[in-house]
Short mmCIF file of C-alpha atoms in Angstrom, two decimals:
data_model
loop_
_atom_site.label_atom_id
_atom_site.label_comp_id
_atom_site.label_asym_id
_atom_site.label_seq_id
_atom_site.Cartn_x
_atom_site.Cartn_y
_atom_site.Cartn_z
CA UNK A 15 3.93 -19.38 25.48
CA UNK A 16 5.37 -15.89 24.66
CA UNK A 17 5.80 -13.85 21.43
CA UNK A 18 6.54 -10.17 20.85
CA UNK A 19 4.93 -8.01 17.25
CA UNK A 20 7.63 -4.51 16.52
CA UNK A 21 5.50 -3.15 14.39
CA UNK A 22 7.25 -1.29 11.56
CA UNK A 23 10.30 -2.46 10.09
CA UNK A 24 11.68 0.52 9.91
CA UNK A 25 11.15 3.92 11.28
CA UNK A 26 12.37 7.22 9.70
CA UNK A 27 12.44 10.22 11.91
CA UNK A 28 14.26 13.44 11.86
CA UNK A 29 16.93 14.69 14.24
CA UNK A 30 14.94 16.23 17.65
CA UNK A 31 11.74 14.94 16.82
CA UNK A 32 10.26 12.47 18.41
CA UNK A 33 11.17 8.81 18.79
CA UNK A 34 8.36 5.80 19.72
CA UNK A 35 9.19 2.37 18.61
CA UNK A 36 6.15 -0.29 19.34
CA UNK A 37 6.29 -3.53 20.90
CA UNK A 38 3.26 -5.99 21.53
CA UNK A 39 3.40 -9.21 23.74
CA UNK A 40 1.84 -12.03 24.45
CA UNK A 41 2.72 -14.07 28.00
CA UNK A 42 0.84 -16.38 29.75
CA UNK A 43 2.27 -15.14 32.77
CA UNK A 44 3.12 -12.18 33.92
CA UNK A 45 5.87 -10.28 31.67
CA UNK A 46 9.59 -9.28 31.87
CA UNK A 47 9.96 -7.04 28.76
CA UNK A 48 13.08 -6.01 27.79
CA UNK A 49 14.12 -3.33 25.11
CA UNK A 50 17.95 -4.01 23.27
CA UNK A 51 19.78 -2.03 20.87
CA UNK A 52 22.23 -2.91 17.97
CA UNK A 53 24.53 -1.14 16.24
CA UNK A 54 26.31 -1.84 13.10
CA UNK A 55 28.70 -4.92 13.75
CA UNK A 56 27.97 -5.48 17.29
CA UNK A 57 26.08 -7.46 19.87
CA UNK A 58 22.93 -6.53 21.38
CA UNK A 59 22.83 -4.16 24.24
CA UNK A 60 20.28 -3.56 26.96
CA UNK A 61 18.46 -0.16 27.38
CA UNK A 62 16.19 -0.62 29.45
CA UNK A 63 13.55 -3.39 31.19
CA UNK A 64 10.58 -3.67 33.28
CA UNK A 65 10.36 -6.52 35.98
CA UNK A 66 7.84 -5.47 38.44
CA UNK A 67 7.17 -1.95 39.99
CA UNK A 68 6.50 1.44 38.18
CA UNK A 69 5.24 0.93 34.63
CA UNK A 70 7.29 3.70 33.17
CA UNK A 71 10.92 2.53 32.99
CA UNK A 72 13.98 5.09 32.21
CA UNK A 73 16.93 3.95 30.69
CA UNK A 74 20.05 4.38 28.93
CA UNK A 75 20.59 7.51 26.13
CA UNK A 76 17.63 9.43 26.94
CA UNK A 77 14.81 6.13 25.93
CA UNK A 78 12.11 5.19 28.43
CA UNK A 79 9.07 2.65 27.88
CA UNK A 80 5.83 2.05 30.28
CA UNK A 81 4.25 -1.23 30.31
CA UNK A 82 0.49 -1.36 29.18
CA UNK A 83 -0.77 -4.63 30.77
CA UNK A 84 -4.62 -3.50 29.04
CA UNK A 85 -3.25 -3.04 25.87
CA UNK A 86 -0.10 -5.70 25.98
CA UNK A 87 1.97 -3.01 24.98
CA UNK A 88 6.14 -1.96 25.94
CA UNK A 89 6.14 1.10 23.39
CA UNK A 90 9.45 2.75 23.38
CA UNK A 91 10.29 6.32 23.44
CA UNK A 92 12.72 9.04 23.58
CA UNK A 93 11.24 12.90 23.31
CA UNK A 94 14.27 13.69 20.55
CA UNK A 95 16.16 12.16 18.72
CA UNK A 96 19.85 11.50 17.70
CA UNK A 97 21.82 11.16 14.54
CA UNK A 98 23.80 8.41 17.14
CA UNK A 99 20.23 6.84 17.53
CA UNK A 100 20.28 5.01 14.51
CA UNK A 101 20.25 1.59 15.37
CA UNK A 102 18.31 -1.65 15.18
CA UNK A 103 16.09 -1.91 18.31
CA UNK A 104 14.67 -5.33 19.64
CA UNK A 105 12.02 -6.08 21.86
CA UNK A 106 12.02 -8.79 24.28
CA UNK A 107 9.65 -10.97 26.27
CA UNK A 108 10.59 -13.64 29.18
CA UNK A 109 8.42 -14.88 31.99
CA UNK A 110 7.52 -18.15 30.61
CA UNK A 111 11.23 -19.61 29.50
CA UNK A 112 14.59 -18.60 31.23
CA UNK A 113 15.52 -17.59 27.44
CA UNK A 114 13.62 -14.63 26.37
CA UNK A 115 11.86 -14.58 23.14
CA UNK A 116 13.01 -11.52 20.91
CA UNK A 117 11.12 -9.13 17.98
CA UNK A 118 11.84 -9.32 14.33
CA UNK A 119 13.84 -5.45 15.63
CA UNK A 120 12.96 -2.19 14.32
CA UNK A 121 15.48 0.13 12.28
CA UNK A 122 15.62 3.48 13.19
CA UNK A 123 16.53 6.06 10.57
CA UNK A 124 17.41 9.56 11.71
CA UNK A 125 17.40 11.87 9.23
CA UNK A 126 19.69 15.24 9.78
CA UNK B 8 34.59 -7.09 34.62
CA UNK B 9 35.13 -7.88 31.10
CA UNK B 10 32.24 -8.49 28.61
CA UNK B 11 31.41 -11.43 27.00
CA UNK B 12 33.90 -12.76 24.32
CA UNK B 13 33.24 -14.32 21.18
CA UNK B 14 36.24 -15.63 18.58
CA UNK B 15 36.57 -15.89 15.93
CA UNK B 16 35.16 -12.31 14.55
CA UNK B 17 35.11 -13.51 10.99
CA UNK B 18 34.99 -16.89 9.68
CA UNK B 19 34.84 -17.96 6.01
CA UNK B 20 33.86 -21.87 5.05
CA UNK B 21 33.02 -24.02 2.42
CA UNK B 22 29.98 -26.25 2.31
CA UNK B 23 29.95 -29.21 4.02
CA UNK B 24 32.91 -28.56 6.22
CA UNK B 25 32.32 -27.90 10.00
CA UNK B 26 32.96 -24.84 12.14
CA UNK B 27 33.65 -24.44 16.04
CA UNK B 28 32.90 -21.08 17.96
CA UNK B 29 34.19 -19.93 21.20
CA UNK B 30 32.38 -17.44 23.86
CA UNK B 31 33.69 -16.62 27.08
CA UNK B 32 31.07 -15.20 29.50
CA UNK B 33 31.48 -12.73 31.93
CA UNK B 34 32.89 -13.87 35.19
CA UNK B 35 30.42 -15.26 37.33
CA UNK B 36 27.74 -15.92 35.12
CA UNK B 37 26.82 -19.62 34.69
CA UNK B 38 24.30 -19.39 31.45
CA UNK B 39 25.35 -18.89 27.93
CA UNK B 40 23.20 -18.67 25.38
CA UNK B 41 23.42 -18.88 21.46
CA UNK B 42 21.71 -17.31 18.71
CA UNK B 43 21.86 -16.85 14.89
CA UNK B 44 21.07 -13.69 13.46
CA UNK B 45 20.22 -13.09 9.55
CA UNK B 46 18.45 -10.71 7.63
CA UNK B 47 15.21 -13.14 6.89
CA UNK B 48 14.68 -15.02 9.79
CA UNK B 49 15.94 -12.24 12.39
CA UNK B 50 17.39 -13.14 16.05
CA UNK B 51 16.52 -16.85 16.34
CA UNK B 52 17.20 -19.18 19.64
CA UNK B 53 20.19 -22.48 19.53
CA UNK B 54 20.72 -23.47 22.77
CA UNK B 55 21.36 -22.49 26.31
CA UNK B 56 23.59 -23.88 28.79
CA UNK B 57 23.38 -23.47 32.45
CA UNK B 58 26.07 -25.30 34.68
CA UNK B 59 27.43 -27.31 31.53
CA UNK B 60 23.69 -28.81 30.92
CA UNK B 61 22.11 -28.05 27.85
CA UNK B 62 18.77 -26.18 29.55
CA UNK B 63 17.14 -25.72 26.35
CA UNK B 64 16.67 -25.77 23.02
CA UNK B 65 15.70 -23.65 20.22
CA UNK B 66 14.55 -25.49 16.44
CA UNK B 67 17.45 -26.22 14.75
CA UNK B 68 18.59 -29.33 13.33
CA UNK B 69 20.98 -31.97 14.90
CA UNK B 70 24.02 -30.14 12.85
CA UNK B 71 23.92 -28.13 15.41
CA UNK B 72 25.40 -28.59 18.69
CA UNK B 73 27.02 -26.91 21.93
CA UNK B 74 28.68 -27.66 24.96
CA UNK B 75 30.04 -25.94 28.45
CA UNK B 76 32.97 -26.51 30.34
CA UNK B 77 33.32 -26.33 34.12
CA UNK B 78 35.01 -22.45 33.63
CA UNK B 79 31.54 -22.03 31.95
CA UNK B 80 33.09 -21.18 28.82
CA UNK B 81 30.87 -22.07 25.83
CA UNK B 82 31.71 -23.88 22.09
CA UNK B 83 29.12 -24.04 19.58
CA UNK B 84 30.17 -26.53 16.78
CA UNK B 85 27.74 -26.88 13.51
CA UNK B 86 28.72 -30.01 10.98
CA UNK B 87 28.03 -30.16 7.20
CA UNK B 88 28.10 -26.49 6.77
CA UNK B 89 25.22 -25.48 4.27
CA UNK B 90 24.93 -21.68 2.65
CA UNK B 91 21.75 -20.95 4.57
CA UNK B 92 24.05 -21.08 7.85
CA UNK B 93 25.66 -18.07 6.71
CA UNK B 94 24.69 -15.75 9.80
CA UNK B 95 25.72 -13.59 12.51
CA UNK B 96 26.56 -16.08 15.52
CA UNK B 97 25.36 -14.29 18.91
CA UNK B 98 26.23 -15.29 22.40
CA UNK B 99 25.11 -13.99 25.56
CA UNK B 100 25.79 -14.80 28.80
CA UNK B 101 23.89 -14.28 32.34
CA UNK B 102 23.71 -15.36 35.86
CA UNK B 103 20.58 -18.08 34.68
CA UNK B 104 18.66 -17.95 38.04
CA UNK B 105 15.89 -15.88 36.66
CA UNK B 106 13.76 -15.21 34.27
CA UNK B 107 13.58 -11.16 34.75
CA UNK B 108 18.06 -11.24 34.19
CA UNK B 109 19.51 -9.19 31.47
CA UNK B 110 21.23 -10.99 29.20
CA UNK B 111 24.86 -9.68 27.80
CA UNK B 112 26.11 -9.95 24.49
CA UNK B 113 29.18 -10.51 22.76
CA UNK B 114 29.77 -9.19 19.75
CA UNK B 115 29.05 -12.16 17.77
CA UNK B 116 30.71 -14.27 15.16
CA UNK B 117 29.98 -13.59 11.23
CA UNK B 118 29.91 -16.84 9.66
CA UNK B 119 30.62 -16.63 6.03
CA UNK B 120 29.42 -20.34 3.87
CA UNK B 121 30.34 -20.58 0.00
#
């Protein structure tokens, strides 16, 4: 069985400040976590993911995330923020199912 | 290579008639997957198909239903439309040999019941 917790609805930041979006998971087996992005009207899109390897992951538009296998966590973060950042984020778990089980998503509000 | 396709953008039914979608995956990829996105429930699992076989399935009712063809194009068909299946209609596509693949999606479907 998998599930992923975003905790916090929504986040509210302003522009340049710091961005960190959290995502806890639960996998019976080792993880594949997976961070997506969503803007108004569209699909999802992938940022960035972890498979195996180093635990801090770069990806796309400035965001990494590092895997926390003591803590279950796949925070992600991006050191400032854009008014283009605003988005719905998801966070994603597979290992234990081909299909990947998804987060409620996170808003994120960037204030000018 | 193109992305993954969905059509119609915008669809508007009544109640209790029935509704077909259409996604095209990206070339090469075998898996297509479906999900319906609304405000309460958030991004919730239909089906999958890999090689035109259903691989799995989310918790939906029987209404709801899918199929593959050999080009591994993907329909989604839902029966007795009700106003709760109002919802954004996701597909995504990938290669569906293993679990660590990224999956791609279209830019979904808005499903409009009255």
């Amino acid at each position: 069985a998998q599930s992923v917790t975003q905790l916090g609805s929504h986040v509210s930041v302003s522009e340049g400040a710091l961005v960190l979006l959290r995502c806890n998971y639960s996998s019976s087996v080792p993880p594949y976590l997976f961070w997506y992005v969503q803007y108004p009207n569209q699909g999802l899109q992938l940022l960035l993911k972890y498979t195996t390897g180093a635990t801090l992951v770069k990806g796309i538009n400035g965001f990494e995330a590092e895997f926390k296998k003591s803590e279950t966590s796949f925070h992600l973060t991006k050191p400032s923020a854009h008014m283009s950042d605003a988005a719905e984020y998801f966070c994603a778990v597979a290992g234990g199912s081909y299909i990947p089980t998804f987060g409620r998503g996170t808003s994120l509000i960037v204030h000018p | 290579k193109a992305g993954v396709t969905q059509t119609p953008r915008y669809l508007i039914k009544t109640r209790g008639q029935q509704v077909t979608l259409s996604c095209s995956p990206i070339s090469g990829h075998r898996s297509v997957s479906w999900y319906q996105q609304t405000p309460g429930q958030g991004l919730q699992f239909l089906f999958e198909y890999f090689s035109e076989t259903q691989r799995n399935k989310g918790n939906f009712p029987g209404r709801f239903s899918g199929r593959q063809f050999s080009n591994s194009r993907s329909e989604m068909n839902v029966s007795t439309l009700e106003l709760g299946d109002s919802a954004l209609y996701l597909c995504a596509s990938s290669d569906g040999g293993s679990h660590k693949e990224t999956q791609y999606f279209g830019p979904g479907t808005r499903l409009l019941v009255l």
